[in-house]
PDB file of C-alpha atoms in Angstrom:
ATOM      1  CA  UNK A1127       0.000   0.000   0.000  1.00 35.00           C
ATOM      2  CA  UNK A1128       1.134   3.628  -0.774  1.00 40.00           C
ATOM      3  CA  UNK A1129       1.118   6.515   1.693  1.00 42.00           C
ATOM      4  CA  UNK A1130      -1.534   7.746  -0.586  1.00 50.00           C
ATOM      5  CA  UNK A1131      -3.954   5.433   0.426  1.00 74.00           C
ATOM      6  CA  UNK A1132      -5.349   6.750   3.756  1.00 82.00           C
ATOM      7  CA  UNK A1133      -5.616  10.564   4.251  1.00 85.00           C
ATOM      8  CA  UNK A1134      -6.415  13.245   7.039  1.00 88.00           C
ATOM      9  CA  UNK A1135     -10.009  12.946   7.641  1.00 88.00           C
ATOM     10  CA  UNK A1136     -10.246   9.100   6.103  1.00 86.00           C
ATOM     11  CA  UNK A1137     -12.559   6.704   8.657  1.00 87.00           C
ATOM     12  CA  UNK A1138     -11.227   3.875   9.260  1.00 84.00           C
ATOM     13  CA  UNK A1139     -11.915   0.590  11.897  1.00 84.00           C
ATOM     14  CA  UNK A1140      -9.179  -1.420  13.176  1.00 81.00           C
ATOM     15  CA  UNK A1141      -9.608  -5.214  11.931  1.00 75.00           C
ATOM     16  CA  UNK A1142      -8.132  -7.090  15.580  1.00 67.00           C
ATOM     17  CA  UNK A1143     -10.173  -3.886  17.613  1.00 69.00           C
ATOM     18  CA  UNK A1144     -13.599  -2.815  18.063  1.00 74.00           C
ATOM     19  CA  UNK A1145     -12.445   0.511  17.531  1.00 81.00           C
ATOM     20  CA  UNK A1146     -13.020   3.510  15.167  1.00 84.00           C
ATOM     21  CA  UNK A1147     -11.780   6.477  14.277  1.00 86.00           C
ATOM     22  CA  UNK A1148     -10.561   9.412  11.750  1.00 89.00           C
ATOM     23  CA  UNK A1149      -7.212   9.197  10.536  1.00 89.00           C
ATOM     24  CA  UNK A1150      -5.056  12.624  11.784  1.00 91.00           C
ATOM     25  CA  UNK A1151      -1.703  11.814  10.682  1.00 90.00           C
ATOM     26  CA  UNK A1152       0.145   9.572   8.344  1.00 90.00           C
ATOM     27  CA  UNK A1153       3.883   8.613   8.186  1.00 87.00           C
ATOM     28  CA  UNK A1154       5.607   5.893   6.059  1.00 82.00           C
ATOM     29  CA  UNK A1155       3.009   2.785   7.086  1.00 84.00           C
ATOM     30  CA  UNK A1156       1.497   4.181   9.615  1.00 88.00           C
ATOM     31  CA  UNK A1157      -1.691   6.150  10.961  1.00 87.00           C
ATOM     32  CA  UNK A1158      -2.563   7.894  13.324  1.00 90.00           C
ATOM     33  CA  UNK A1159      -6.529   7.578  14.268  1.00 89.00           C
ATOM     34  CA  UNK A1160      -8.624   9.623  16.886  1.00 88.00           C
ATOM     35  CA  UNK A1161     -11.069   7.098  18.058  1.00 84.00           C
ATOM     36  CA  UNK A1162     -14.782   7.592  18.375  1.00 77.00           C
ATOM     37  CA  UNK A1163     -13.572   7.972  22.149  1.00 73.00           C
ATOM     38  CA  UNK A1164     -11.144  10.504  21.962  1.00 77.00           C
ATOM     39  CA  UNK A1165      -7.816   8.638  22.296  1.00 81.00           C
ATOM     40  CA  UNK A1166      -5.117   9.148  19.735  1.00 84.00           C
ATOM     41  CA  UNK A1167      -4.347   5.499  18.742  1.00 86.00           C
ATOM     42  CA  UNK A1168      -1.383   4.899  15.812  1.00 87.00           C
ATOM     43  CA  UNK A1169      -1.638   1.398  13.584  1.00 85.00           C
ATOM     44  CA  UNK A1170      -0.007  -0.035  10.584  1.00 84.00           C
ATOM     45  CA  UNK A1171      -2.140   0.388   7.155  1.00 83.00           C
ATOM     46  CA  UNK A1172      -2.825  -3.209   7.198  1.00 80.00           C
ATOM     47  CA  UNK A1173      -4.094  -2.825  10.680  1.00 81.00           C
ATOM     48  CA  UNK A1174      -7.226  -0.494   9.549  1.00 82.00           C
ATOM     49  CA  UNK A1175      -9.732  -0.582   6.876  1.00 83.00           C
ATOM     50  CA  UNK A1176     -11.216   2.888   5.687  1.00 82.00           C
ATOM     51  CA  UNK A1177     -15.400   2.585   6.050  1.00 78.00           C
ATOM     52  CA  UNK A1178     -17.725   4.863   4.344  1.00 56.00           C
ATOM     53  CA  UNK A1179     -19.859   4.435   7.266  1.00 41.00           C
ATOM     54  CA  UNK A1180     -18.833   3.722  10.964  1.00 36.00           C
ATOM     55  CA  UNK A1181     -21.594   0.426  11.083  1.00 39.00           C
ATOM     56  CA  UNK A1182     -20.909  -0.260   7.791  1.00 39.00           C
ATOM     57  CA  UNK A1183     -17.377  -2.654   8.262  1.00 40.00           C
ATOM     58  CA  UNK A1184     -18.019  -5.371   5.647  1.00 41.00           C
ATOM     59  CA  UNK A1185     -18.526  -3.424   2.844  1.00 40.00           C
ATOM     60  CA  UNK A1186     -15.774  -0.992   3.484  1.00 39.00           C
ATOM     61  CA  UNK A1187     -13.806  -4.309   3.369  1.00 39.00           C
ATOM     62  CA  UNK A1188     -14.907  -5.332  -0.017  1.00 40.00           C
ATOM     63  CA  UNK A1189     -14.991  -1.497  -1.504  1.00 41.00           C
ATOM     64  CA  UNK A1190     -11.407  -1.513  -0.812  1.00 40.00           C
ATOM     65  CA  UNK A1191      -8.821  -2.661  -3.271  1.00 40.00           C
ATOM     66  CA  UNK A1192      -9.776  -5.930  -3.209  1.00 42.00           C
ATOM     67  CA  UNK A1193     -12.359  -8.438  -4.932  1.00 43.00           C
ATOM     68  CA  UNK A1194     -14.662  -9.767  -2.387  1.00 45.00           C
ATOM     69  CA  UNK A1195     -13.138 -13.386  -2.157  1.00 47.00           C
ATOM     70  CA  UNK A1196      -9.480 -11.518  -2.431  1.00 49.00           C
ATOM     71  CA  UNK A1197     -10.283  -9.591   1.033  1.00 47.00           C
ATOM     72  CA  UNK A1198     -12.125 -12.794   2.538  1.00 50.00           C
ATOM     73  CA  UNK A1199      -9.146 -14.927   2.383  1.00 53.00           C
ATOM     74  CA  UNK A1200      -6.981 -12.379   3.672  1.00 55.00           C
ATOM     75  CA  UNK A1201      -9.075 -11.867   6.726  1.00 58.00           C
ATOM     76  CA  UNK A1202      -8.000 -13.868   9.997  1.00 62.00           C
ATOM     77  CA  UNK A1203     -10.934 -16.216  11.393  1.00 62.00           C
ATOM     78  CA  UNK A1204     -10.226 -14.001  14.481  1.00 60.00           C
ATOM     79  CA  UNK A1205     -10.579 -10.788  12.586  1.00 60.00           C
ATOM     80  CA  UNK A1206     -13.898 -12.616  11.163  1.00 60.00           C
ATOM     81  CA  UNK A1207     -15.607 -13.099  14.445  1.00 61.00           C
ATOM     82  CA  UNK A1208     -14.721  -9.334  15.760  1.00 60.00           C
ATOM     83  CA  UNK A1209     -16.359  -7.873  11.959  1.00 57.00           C
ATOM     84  CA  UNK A1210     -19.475 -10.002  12.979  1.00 57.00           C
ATOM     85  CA  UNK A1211     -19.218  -8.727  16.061  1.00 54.00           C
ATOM     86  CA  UNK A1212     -19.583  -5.415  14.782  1.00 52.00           C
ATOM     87  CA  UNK A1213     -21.755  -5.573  12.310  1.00 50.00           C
ATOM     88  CA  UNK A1214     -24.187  -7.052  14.757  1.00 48.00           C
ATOM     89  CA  UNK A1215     -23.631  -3.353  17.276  1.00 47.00           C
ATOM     90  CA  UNK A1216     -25.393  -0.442  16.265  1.00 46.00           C
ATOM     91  CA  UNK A1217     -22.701   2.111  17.721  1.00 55.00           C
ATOM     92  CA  UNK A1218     -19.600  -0.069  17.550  1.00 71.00           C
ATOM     93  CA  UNK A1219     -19.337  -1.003  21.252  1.00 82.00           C
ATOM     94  CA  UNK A1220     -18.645  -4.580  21.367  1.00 87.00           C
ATOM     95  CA  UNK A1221     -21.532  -6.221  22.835  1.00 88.00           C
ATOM     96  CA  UNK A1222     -21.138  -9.538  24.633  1.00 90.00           C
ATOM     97  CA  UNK A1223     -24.418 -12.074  25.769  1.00 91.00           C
ATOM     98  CA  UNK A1224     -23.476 -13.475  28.880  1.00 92.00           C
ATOM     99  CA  UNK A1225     -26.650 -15.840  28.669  1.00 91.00           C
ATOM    100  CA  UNK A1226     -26.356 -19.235  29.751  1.00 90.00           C
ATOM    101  CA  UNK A1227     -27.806 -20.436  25.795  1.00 90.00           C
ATOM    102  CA  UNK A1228     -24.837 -18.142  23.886  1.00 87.00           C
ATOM    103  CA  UNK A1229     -22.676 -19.870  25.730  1.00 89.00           C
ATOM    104  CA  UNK A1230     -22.696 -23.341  25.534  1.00 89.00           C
ATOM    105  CA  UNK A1231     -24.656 -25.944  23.456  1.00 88.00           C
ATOM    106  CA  UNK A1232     -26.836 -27.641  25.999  1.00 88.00           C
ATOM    107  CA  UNK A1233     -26.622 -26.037  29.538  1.00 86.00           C
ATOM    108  CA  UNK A1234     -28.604 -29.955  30.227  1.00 90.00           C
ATOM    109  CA  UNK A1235     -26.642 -31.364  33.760  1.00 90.00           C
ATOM    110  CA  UNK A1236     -25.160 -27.718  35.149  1.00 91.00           C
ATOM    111  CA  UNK A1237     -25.868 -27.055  37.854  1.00 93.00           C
ATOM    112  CA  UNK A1238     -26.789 -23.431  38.208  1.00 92.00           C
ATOM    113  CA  UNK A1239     -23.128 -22.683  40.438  1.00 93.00           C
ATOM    114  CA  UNK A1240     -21.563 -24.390  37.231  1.00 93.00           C
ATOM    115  CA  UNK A1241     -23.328 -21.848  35.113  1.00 93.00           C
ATOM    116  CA  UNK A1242     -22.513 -18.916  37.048  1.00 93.00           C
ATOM    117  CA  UNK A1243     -19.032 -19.762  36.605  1.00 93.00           C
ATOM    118  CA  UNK A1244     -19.105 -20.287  32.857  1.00 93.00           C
ATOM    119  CA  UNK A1245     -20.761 -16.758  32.797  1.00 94.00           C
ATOM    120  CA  UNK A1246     -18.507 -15.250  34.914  1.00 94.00           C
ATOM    121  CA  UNK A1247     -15.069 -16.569  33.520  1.00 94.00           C
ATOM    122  CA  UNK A1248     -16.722 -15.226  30.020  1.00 93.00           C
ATOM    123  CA  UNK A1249     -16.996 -11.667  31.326  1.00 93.00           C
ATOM    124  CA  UNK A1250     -13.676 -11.629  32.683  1.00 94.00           C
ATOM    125  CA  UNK A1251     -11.868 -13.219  29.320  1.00 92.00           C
ATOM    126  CA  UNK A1252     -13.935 -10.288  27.715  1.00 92.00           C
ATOM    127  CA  UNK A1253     -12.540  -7.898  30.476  1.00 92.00           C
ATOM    128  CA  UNK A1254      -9.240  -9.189  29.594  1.00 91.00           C
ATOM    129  CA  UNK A1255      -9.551  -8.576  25.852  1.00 89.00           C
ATOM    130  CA  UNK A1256     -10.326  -5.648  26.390  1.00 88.00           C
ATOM    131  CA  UNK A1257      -7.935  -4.173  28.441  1.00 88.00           C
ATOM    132  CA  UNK A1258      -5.116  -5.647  26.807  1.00 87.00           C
ATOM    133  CA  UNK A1259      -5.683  -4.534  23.139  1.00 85.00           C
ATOM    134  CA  UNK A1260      -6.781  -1.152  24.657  1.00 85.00           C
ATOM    135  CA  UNK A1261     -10.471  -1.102  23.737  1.00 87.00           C
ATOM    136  CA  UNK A1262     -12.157   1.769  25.450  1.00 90.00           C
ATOM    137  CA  UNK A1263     -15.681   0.301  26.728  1.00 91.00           C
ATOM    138  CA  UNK A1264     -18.120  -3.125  26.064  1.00 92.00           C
ATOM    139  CA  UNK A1265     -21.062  -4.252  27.183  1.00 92.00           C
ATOM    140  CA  UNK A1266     -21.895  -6.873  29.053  1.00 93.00           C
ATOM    141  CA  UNK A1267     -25.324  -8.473  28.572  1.00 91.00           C
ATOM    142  CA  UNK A1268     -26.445 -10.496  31.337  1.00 91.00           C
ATOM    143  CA  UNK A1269     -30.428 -10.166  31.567  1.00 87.00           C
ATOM    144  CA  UNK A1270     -32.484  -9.040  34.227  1.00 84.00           C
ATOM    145  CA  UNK A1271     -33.559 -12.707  35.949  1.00 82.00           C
ATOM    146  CA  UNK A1272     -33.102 -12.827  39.818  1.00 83.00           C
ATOM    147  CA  UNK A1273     -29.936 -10.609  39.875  1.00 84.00           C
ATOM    148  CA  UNK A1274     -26.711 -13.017  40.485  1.00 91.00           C
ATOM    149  CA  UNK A1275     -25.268 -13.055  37.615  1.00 92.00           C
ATOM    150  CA  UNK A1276     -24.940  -8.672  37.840  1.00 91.00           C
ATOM    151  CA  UNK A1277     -24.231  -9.082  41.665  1.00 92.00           C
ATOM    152  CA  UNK A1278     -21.405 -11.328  40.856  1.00 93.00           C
ATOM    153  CA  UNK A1279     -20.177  -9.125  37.766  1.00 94.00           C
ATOM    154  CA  UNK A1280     -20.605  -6.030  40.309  1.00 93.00           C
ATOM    155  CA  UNK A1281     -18.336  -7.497  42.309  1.00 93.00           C
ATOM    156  CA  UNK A1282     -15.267  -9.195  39.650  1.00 94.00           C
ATOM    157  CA  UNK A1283     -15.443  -5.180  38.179  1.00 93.00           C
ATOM    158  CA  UNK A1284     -14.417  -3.790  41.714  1.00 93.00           C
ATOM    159  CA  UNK A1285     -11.758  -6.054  41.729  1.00 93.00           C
ATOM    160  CA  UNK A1286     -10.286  -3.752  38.246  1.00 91.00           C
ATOM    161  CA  UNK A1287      -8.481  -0.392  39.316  1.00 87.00           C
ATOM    162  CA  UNK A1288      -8.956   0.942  35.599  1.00 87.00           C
ATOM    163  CA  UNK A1289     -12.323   0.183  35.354  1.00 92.00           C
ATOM    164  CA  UNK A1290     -15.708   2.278  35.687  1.00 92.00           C
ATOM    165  CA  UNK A1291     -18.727   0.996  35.280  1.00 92.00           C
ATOM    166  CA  UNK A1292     -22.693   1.641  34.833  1.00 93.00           C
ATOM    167  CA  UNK A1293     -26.029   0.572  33.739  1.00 91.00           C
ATOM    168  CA  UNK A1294     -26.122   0.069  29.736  1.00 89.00           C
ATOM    169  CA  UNK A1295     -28.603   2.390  28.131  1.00 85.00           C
ATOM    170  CA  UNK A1296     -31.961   1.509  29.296  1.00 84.00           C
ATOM    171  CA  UNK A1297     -33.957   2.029  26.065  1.00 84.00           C
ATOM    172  CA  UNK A1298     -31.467  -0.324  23.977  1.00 83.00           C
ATOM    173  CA  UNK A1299     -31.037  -3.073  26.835  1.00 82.00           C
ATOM    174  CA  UNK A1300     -33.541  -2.657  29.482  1.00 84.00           C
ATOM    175  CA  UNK A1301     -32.187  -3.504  33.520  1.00 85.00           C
ATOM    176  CA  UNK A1302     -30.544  -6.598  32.107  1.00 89.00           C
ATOM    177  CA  UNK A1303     -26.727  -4.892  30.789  1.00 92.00           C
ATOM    178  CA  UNK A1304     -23.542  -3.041  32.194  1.00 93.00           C
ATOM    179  CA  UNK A1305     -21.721  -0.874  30.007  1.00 93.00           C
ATOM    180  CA  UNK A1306     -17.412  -0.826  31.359  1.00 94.00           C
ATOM    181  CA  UNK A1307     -15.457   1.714  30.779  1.00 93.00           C
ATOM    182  CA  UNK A1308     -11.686   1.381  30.250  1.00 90.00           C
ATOM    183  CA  UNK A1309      -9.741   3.945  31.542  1.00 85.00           C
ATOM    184  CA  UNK A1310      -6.121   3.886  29.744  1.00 73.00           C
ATOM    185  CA  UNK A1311      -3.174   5.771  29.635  1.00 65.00           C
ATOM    186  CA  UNK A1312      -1.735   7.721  26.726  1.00 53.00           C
ATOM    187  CA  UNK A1313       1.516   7.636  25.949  1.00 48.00           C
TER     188      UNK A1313
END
């Protein structure tokens, strides 16, 4: 790829992230992005896609330089699963079901102590993700029900000094989701 290729003002997604952002400086293979968040965040070209529209990931794949079964065989299967992922949020926070059903096959001879733990070691791989390639917040879907599942999630977040966290919006997921906030430093 040229130098030419992304511009000032370009929006692009980052392919292993579940972040956006518009492109403020480019140098030799790299840009520069200021994420929908406000963090300044620098990449490799073949790190980011451009996107026409910020929900619009797949097709900004497939509009770039490549045929469509050209950009599908150079896409990871883990870059795969986080465009799904995407594609399936409406404001490109990475959403994550913590019900029992999205989880495994057949929740048939857990007990409900063995489900809690599934859930909760999900959360905290997601929490983990997250963190470590820098993404700035996610949601965590875990229902309404009798309350366990968000008293034990209440309670792994505390355990985080970086972390904030809150009630996901109420008209999208009702009582039954926690939106996390990752606070990070810049360097």
């Amino acid at each position: 790829m040229t130098t030419a290729f992304y511009e000032i003002g370009d929006k692009v997604a980052v392919l292993d992230d579940a972040i956006e952002g518009v492109v403020t400086k480019v140098e030799h293979n790299k840009v520069t992005i200021n994420t929908s968040d406000g963090f300044l965040m620098t990449y490799f070209f073949n790190e980011v896609v451009k996107i026409n529209k910020t929900n619009d990931l797949n097709n900004a794949i497939y509009n770039s330089n490549l045929s469509n079964k050209d950009a599908e065989t150079k896409l990871t299967q883990r870059q795969k699963i986080i465009l799904k992922k995407l594609e399936v949020t409406e404001n490109g926070i990475p959403e994550f079901d913590l019900h029992i059903e999205k989880l495994v096959k057949s929740k048939n001879g857990l007990s409900n102590f063995d489900i809690l733990n599934i859930q909760i070691d999900t959360a905290q791989r997601h929490i983990e993700f997250a963190i470590k390639n820098r993404i700035p917040k996610i949601v965590l879907i875990h229902g309404v029900g009798e309350g366990v599942l968000k008293t034990e999630l209440e309670f792994l977040l505390k355990k985080y000094h970086k972390i904030s966290f809150e009630e996901a919006s109420y008209q999208k997921y009702g009582l039954g989701a926690t939106m996390i906030y990752f606070k990070q430093n810049l360097k």
